[in-house]
Tab-separated table of C-alpha atoms and ligand atoms in Angstrom:
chain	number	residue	atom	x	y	z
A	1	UNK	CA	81.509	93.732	63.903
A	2	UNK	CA	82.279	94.751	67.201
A	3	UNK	CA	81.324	92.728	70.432
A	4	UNK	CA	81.787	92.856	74.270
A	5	UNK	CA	81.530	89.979	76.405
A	6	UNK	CA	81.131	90.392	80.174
A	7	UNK	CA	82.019	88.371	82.844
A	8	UNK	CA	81.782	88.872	86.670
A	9	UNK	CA	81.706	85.462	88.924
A	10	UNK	CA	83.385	83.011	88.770
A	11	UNK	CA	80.794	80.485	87.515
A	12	UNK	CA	81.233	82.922	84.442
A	13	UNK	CA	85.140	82.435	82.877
A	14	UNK	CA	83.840	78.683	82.262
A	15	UNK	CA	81.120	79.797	79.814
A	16	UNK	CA	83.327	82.445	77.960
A	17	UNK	CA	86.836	80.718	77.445
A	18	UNK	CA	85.294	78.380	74.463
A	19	UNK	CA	83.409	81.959	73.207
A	20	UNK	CA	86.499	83.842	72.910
A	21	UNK	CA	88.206	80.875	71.171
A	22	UNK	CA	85.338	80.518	68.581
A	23	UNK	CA	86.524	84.302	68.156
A	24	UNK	CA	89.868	83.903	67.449
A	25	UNK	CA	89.239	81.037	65.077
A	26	UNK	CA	87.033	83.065	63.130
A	27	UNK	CA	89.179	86.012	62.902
A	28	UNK	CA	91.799	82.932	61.321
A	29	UNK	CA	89.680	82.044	58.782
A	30	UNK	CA	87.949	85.338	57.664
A	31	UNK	CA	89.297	87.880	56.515
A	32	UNK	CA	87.195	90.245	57.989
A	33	UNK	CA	87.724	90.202	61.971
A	34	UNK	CA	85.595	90.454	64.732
A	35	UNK	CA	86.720	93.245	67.481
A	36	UNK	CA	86.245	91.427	70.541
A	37	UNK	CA	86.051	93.358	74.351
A	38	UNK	CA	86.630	91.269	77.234
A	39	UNK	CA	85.104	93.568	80.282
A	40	UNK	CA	85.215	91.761	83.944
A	41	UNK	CA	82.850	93.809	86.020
A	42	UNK	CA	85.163	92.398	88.872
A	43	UNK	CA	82.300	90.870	91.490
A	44	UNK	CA	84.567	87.950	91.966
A	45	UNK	CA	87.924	89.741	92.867
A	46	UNK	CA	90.081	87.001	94.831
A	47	UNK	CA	92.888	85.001	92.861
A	48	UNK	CA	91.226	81.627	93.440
A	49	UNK	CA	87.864	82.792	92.523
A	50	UNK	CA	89.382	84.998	89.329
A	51	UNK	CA	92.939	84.986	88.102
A	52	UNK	CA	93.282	81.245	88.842
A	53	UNK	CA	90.683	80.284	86.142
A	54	UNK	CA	92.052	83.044	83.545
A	55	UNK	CA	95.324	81.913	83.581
A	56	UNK	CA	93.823	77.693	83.847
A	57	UNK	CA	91.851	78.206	80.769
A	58	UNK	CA	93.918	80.875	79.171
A	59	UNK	CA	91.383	83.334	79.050
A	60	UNK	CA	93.122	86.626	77.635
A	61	UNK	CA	93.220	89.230	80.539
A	62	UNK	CA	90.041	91.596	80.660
A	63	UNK	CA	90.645	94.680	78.461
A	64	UNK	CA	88.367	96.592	80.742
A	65	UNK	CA	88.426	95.723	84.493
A	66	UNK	CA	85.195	97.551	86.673
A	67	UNK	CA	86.669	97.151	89.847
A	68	UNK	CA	83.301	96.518	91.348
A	69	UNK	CA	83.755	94.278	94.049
A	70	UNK	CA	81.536	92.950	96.993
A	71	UNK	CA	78.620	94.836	98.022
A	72	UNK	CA	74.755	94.552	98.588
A	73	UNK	CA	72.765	93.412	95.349
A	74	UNK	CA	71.893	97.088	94.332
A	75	UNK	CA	75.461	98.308	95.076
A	76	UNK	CA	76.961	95.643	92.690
A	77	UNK	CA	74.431	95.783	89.842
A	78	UNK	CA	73.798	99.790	90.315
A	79	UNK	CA	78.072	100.408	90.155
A	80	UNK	CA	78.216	98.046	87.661
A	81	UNK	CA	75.490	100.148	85.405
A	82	UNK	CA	77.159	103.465	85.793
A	83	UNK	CA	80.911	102.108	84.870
A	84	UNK	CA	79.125	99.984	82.117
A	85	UNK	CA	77.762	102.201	80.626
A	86	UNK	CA	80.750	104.680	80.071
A	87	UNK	CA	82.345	101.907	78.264
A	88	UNK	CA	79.638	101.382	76.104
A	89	UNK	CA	79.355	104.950	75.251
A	90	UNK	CA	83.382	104.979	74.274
A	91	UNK	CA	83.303	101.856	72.562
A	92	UNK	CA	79.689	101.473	70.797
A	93	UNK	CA	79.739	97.893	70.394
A	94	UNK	CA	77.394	96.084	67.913
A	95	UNK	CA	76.386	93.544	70.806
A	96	UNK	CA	76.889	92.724	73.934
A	97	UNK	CA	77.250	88.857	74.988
A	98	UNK	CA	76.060	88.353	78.900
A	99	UNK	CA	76.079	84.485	79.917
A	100	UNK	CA	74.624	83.209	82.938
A	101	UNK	CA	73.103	84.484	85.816
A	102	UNK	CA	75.228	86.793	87.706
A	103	UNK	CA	74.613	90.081	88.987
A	104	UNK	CA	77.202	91.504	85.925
A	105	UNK	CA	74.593	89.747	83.512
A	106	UNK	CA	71.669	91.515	84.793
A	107	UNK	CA	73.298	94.971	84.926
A	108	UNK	CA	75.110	94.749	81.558
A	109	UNK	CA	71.830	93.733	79.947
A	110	UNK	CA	69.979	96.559	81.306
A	111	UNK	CA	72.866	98.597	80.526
A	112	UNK	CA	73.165	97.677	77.041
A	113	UNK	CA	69.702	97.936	75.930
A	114	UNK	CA	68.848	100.695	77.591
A	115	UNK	CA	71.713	102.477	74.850
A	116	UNK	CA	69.980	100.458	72.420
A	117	UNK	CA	72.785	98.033	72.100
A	118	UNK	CA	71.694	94.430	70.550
A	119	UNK	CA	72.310	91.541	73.904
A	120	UNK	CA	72.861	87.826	72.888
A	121	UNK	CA	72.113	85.912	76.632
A	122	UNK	CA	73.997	82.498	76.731
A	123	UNK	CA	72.980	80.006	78.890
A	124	UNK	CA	69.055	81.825	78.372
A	125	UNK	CA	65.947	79.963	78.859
A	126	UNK	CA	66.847	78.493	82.336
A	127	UNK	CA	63.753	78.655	85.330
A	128	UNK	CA	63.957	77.505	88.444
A	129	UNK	CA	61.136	79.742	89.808
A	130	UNK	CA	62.138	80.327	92.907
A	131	UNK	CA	61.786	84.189	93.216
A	132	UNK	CA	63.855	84.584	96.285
A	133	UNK	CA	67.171	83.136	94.131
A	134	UNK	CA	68.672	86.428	93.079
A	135	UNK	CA	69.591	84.179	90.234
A	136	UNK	CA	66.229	83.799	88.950
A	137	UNK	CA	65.436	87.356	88.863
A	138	UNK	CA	68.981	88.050	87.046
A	139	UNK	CA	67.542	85.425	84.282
A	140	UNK	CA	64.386	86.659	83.998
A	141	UNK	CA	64.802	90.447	83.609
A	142	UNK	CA	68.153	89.010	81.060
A	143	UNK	CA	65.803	87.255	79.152
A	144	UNK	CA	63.145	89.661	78.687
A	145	UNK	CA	65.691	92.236	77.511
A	146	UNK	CA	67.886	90.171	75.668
A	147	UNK	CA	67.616	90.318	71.413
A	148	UNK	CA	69.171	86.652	70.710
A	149	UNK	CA	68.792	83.801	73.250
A	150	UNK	CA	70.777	81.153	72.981
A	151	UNK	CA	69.640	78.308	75.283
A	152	UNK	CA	71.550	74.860	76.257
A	153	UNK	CA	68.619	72.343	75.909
A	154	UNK	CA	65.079	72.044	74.886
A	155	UNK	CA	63.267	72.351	78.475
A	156	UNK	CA	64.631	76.237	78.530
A	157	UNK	CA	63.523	77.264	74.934
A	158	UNK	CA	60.048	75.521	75.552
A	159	UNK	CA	60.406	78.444	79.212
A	160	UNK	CA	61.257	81.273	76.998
A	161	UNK	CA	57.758	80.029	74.544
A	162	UNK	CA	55.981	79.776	77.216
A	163	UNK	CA	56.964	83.657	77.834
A	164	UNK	CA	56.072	84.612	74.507
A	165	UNK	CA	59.637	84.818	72.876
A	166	UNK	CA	59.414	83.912	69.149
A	167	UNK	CA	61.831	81.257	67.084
A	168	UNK	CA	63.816	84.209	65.710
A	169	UNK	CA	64.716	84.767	69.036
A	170	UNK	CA	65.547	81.669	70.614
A	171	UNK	CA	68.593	78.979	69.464
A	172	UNK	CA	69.354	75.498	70.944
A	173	UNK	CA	73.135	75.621	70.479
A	174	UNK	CA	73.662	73.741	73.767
A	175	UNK	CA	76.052	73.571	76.941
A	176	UNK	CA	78.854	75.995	76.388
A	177	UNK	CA	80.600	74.687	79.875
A	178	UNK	CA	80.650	71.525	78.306
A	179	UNK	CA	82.991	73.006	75.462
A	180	UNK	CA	85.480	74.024	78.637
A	181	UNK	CA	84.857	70.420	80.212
A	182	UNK	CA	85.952	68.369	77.179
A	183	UNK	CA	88.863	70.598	76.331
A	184	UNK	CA	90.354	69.813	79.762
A	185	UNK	CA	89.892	66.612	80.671
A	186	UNK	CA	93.110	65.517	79.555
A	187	UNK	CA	94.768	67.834	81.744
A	188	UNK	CA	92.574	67.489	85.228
A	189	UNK	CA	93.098	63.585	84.927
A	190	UNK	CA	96.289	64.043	84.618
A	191	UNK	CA	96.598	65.884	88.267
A	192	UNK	CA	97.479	63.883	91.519
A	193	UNK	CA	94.841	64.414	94.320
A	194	UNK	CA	97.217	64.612	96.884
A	195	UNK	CA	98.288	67.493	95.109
A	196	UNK	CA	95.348	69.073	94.741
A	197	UNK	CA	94.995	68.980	99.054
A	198	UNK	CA	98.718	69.981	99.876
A	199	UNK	CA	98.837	72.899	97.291
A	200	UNK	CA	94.722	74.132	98.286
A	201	UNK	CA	94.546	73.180	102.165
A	202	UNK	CA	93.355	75.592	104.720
A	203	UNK	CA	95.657	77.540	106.273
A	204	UNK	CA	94.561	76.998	109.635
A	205	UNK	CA	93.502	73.052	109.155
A	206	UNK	CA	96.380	70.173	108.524
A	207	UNK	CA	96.158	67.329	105.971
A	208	UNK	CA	94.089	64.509	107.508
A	209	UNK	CA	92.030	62.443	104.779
A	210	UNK	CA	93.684	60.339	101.546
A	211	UNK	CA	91.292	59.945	98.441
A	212	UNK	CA	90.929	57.136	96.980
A	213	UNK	CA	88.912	56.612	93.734
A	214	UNK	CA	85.657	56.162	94.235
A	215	UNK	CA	85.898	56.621	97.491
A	216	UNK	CA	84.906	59.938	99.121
A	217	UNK	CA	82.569	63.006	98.466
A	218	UNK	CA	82.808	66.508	97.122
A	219	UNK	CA	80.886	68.786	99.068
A	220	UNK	CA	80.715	72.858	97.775
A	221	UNK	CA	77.785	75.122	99.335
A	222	UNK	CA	77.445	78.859	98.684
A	223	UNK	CA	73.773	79.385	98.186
A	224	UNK	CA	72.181	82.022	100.416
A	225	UNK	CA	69.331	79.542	101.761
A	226	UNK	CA	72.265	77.133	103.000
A	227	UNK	CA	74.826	79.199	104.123
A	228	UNK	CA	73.110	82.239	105.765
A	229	UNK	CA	70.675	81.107	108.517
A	230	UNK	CA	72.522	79.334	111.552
A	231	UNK	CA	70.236	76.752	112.250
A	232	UNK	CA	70.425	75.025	108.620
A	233	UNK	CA	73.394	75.219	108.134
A	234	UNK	CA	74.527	73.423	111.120
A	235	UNK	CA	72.223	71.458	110.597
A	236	UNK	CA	73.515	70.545	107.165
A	237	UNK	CA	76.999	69.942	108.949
A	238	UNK	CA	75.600	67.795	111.457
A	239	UNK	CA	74.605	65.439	108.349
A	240	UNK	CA	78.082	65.818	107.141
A	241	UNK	CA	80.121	64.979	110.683
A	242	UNK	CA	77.736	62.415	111.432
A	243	UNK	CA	76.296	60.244	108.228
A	244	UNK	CA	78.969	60.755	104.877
A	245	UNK	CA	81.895	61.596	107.001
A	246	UNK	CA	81.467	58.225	108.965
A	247	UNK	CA	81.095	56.007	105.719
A	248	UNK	CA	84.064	58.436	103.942
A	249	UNK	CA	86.113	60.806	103.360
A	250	UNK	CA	84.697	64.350	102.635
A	251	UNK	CA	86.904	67.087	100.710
A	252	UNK	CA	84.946	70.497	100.700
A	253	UNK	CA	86.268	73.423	99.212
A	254	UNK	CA	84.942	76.265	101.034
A	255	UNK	CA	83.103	79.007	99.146
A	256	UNK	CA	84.582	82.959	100.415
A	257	UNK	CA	80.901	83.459	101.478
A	258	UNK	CA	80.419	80.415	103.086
A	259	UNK	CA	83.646	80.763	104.984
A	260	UNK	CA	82.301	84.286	106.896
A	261	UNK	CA	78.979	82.095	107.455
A	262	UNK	CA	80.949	79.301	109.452
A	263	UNK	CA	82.784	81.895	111.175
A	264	UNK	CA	80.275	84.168	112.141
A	265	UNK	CA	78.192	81.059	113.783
A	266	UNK	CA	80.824	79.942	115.646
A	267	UNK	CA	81.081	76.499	113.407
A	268	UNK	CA	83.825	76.901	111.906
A	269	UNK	CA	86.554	75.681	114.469
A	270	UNK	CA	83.850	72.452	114.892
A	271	UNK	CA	84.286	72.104	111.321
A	272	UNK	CA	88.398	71.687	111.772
A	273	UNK	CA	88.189	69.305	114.523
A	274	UNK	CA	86.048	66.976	112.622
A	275	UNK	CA	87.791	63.665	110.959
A	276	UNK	CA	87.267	62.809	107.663
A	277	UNK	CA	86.314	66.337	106.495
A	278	UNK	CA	89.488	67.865	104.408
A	279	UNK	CA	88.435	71.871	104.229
A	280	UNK	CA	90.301	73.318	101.332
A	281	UNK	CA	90.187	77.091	99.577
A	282	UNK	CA	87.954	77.339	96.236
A	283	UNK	CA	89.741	75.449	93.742
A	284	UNK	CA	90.682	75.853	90.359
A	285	UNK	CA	89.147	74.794	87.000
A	286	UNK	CA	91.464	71.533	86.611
A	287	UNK	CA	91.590	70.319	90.417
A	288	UNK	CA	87.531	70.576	91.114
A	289	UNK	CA	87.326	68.910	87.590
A	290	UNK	CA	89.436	66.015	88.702
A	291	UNK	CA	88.118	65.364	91.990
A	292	UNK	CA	84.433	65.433	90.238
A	293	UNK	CA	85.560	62.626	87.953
A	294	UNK	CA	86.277	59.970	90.383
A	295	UNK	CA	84.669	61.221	93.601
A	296	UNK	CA	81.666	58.626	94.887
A	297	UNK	CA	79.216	61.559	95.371
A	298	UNK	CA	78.806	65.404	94.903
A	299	UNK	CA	77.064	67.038	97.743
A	300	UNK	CA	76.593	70.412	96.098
A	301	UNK	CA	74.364	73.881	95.628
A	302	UNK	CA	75.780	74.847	92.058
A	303	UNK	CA	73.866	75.011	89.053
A	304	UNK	CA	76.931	74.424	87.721
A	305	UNK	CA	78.127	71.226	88.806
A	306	UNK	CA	75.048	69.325	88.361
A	307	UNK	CA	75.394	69.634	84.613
A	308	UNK	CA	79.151	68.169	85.053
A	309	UNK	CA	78.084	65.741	86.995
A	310	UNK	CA	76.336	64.598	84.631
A	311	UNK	CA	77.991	64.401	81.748
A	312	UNK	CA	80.816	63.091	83.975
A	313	UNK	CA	78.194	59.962	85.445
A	314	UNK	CA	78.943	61.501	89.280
A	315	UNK	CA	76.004	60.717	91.640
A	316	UNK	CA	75.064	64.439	92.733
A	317	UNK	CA	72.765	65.527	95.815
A	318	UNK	CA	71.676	68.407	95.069
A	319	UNK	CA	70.873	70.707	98.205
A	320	UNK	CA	68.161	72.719	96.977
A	321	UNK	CA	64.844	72.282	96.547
A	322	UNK	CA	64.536	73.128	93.100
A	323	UNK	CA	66.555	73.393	90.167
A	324	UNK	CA	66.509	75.947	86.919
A	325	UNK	CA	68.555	72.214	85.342
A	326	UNK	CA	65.816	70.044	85.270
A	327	UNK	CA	67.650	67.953	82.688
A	328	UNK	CA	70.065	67.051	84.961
A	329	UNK	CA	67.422	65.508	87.411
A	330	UNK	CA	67.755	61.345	87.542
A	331	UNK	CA	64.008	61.768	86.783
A	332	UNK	CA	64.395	63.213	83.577
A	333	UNK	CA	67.542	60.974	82.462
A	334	UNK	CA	70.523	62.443	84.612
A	335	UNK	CA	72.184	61.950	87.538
A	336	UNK	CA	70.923	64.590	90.589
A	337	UNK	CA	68.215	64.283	93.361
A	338	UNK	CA	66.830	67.658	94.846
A	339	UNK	CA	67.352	67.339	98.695
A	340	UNK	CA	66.762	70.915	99.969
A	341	UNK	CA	68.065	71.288	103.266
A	342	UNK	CA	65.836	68.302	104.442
A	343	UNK	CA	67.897	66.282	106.562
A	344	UNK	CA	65.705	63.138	106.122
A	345	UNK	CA	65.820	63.229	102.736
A	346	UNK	CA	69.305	64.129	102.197
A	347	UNK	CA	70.131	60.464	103.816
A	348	UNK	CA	67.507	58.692	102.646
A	349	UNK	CA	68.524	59.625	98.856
A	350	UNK	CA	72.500	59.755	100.004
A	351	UNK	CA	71.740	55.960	100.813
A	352	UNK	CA	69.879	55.176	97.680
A	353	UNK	CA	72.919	56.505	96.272
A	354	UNK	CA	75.649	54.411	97.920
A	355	UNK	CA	74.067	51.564	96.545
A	356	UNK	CA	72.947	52.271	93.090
A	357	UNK	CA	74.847	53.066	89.924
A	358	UNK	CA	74.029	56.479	87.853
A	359	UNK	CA	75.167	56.298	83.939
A	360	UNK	CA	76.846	59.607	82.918
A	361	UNK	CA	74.658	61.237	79.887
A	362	UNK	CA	74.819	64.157	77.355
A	363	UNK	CA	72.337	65.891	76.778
A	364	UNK	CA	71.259	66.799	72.674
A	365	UNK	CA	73.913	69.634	71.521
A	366	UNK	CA	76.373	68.917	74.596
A	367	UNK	CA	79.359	67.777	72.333
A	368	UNK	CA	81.929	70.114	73.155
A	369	UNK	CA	80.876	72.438	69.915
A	370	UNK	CA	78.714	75.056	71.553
A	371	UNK	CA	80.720	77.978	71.270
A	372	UNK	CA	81.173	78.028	67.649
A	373	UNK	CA	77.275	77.641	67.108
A	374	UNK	CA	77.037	80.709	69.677
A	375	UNK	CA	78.997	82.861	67.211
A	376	UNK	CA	77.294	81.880	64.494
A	377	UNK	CA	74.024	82.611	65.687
A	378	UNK	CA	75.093	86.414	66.554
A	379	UNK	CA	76.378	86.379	62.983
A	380	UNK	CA	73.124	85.377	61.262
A	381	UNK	CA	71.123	87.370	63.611
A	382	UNK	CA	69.296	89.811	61.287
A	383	UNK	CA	71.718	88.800	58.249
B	1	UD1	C1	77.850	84.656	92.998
B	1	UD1	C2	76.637	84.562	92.067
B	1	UD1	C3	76.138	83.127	92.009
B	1	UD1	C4	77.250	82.160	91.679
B	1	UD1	C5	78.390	82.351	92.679
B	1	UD1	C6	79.548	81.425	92.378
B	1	UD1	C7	75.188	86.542	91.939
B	1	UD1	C8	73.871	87.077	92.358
B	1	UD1	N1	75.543	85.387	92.537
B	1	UD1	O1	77.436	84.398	94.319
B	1	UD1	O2	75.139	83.045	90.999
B	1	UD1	O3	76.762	80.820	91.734
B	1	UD1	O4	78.825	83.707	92.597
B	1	UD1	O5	80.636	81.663	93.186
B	1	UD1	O6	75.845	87.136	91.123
B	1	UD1	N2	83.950	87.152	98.020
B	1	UD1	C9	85.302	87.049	98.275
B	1	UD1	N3	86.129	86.940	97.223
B	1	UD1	C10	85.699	86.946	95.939
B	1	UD1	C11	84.317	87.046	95.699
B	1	UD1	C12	83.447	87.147	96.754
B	1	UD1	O7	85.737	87.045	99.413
B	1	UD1	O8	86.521	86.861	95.010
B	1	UD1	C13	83.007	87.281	99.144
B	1	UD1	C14	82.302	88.626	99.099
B	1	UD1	O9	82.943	89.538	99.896
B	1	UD1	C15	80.915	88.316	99.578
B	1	UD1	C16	80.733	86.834	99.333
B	1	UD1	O10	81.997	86.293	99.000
B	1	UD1	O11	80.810	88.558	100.960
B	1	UD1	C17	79.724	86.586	98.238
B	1	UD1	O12	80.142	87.118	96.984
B	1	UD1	P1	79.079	87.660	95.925
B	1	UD1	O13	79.768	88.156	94.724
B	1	UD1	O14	78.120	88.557	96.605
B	1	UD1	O15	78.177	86.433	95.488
B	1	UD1	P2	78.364	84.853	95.561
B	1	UD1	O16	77.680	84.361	96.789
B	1	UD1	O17	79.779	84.454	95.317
C-alpha cells in the first residue's frame, strides 16, 4: 500500500508526527511495508512556524516540498492543486491522508479525488458553522469528499450523520494531537521558562516579566475576525494593558499574521511599551507546551489549544464566538468559555475564572493511542 500524507500549517505537523510513527511501527512488525509520502504544500514557510516543529517532534523531512507559500485563499489552494496533482500523477498513491483544516487539506482533497484517489480526513466531523471561518468551509468541502473519516469524539460523528455520511464511513479513533501531547510532556516540563523568553523574545522588545507558576497568562491570536479590523483588535489590547496585565504577567507569542496587523495599525510600538506584556516570536512544540501547563489562564483563538487545555486542566478564554470543539466547552465537561471579542464578557468570565478551579479532562479515545487506530482504520477500509 502506498500513502501520502499532507501537511501545510503549522497546526498540522502536531496531528501527523504520531501518524508517521504508527507507520514506521507497522512497517517493524509486518513484513509487508507501507510506502509512506510526506508532501508539505509549504503554506507555513518560516523556521518557527515549520522546521522548528519537524526537527521538535522528529518529523522526517517532507519528501516532496510545494513551495507554495503566502498568498490569497485561491492562490494558495489553486497552486497547491496544480503542483498536487503532478505528484499524484507520478506517484499514484492508494490514499491520501489530509488532517485538519488548512487550506493544503482542502486542495489535496479536491485534488485527490478528483484523480479518483481514496482520502482518509483526520480530525473529520468538526462544525463550528460559522461560514465566514475559511476553516469551516476547508472542513466541509474535506468531508464531503473524503472516503474514510476519522473523527476525535462523538459530537463530530453525530455532524457528519446529521450530513448523511454512513457508519462505514465514519470512525471515532479520537484526538491524534493528544498522541503528540503525551509523548512530550516529559520533555516540555523539563524546560526552564526563563529560557523559553531569552531564547524566543522579540527582537525589538527587552525581557521585562518573570513567570511564576500559576501565575500569569498565555495569550496567542491569529484569527482573521481578531486580528484584521483595527477597532477590535485594539480593543482586545485595551483588555489586555488594562484588566490581565494589571492582575499579571502576560507572555504572548505573536502569530506572523498578527504581527503585520499590529504594525499596520500603528499598535504595535503601544504594545512594547506596555508592562507586564512579554511579546515573544511563535514558539515551538515543547516551550508553548510548557508554558500551557502551569500558566493561570489561556487567552487564545486556536482550535488547537482549547483541546490542550483541556486535557492539561488550563482555564482557557476562548476569543471567539463559537467553537467547531464543543467538547472542550466548561458546559459540556471541559475547561473553555466562548468570549468573542466582547469586552464585557471577556472580564466578566476572565473574573469567574480567577476565582474558580477547572479540573483537566479527557475526553473518550484521548489516551495518547490515536494514531495507531488511524492506520488501522485505512487498513480495514474495504478489506
Ligand atoms: C493558517 C490556517 C489556520 C491555522 C493557522 C495556524 C488556513 C485557512 N488557515 O492561518 O487554520 O489555525 O494557520 O497558524 O489554512 N506567514 C509568515 N510565515 C509563515 C506563515 C505565514 O510570515 O511561516 C504570514 C503570511 O505571509 C500571511 C500570514 O502569516 O500573511 C497568514 O498566513 P496564512 O498561511 O495565510 O494563514 P494563517 O493565518 O497562518
Amino acid at each position: 500500500m502506498k500513502i501520502i500524507s499532507v501537511v501545510g500549517a503549522r497546526p498540522n505537523f502536531m496531528k501527523i508526527a504520531p501518524f508517521i510513527n504508527a507507520i514506521e511501527s507497522y512497517n517493524k512488525d509486518n513484513k509487508i511495508s507501507i510506502e509512506h509520502i510526506l508532501v508539505h504544500t509549504g503554506q507555513h514557510y518560516d523556521y518557527r512556524m515549520s522546521k522548528s516543529f519537524f526537527e521538535a517532534l522528529k518529523i522526517p523531512p517532507a519528501d516532496i516540498n510545494l513551495g507554495i507559500g503566502s498568498g490569497t485563499h485561491a492562490e494558495q489552494v489553486g497552486h497547491t492543486m496544480i503542483a498536487f496533482e503532478k505528484v499524484l500523477i507520478e506517484e499514484e498513491p492508494d490514499w491520501v491522508v489530509v488532517v485538519g483544516d488548512v487550506n493544503a487539506t482542502l486542495a489535496c482533497s479536491i485534488t485527490a479525488k478528483k484523480l479518483n484517489v481514496r482520502v482518509c480526513h483526520i480530525e473529520a466531523g468538526l462544525r463550528s458553522r460559522d461560514m465566514q471561518m475559511p476553516e469551516e468551509i476547508n472542513r466541509l468541502v474535506t468531508d464531503r469528499l473524503a472516503d474514510l473519516l476519522l473523527v476525535p469524539d462523538r459530537l463530530s460523528a453525530n455532524n457528519l450523520f446529521a450530513e448523511g455520511c454512513t457508519n462505514e464511513q465514519v470512525v471515532m479513533v479520537g484526538n491524534i494531537m493528544i498522541d503528540t501531547l503525551d509523548a512530550n510532556l516529559e520533555k516540555a516540563l523539563a524546560i526552564s521558562k526563563s529560557d523559553i523568553i531569552n531564547r524566543n523574545i522579540h527582537l525589538e522588545t527587552s525581557s521585562k516579566i518573570i513567570l511564576e507558576d500559576n501565575n500569569y497568562a498565555v495569550v496567542t491570536l491569529h484569527r482573521p475576525s481578531n486580528v484584521d479590523n483595527n477597532e477590535t483588535l485594539k480593543g482586545i489590547l485595551d483588555f489586555l494593558t488594562n484588566f490581565v496585565a494589571k492582575k499579571m504577567p502576560i507572555i504572548w507569542p505573536v502569530h506572523p499574521r498578527t504581527e503585520i496587523k499590529l504594525k499596520n495599525f500603528n499598535l504595535w510600538e503601544f504594545l512594547l511599551s506596555t508592562p507586564n506584556i512579554q511579546l515573544v516570536y511563535p514558539l515551538g512544540y515543547h516551550d508553548l507546551l510548557q508554558l500551557n501547563i502551569n500558566a493561570k489562564v489561556m487567552l487564545t483563538d486556536s482550535g488547537g489549544l482549547q483541546e490542550e487545555c483541556t486535557v492539561l486542566g488550563t482555564k482557557c478564554v476562548t476569543m471567539r464566538w463559537n467553537t467547531e470543539r464543543p467538547i472542550t466547552l466548561k458546559k459540556n465537561g471541559g475547561v473553555s468559555v466562548l468570549v468573542g471579542n466582547d469586552l464585557q464578557l471577556l472580564e466578566k468570565e476572565f473574573k469567574i475564572f480567577l476565582k474558580e478551579d477547572v479540573k483537566a479532562i479527557r475526553p473518550e479515545m484521548w489516551d495518547g493511542k490515536t494514531a495507531s487506530r488511524c492506520l488501522d482504520a485505512i487498513l480495514k477500509f474495504n478489506s
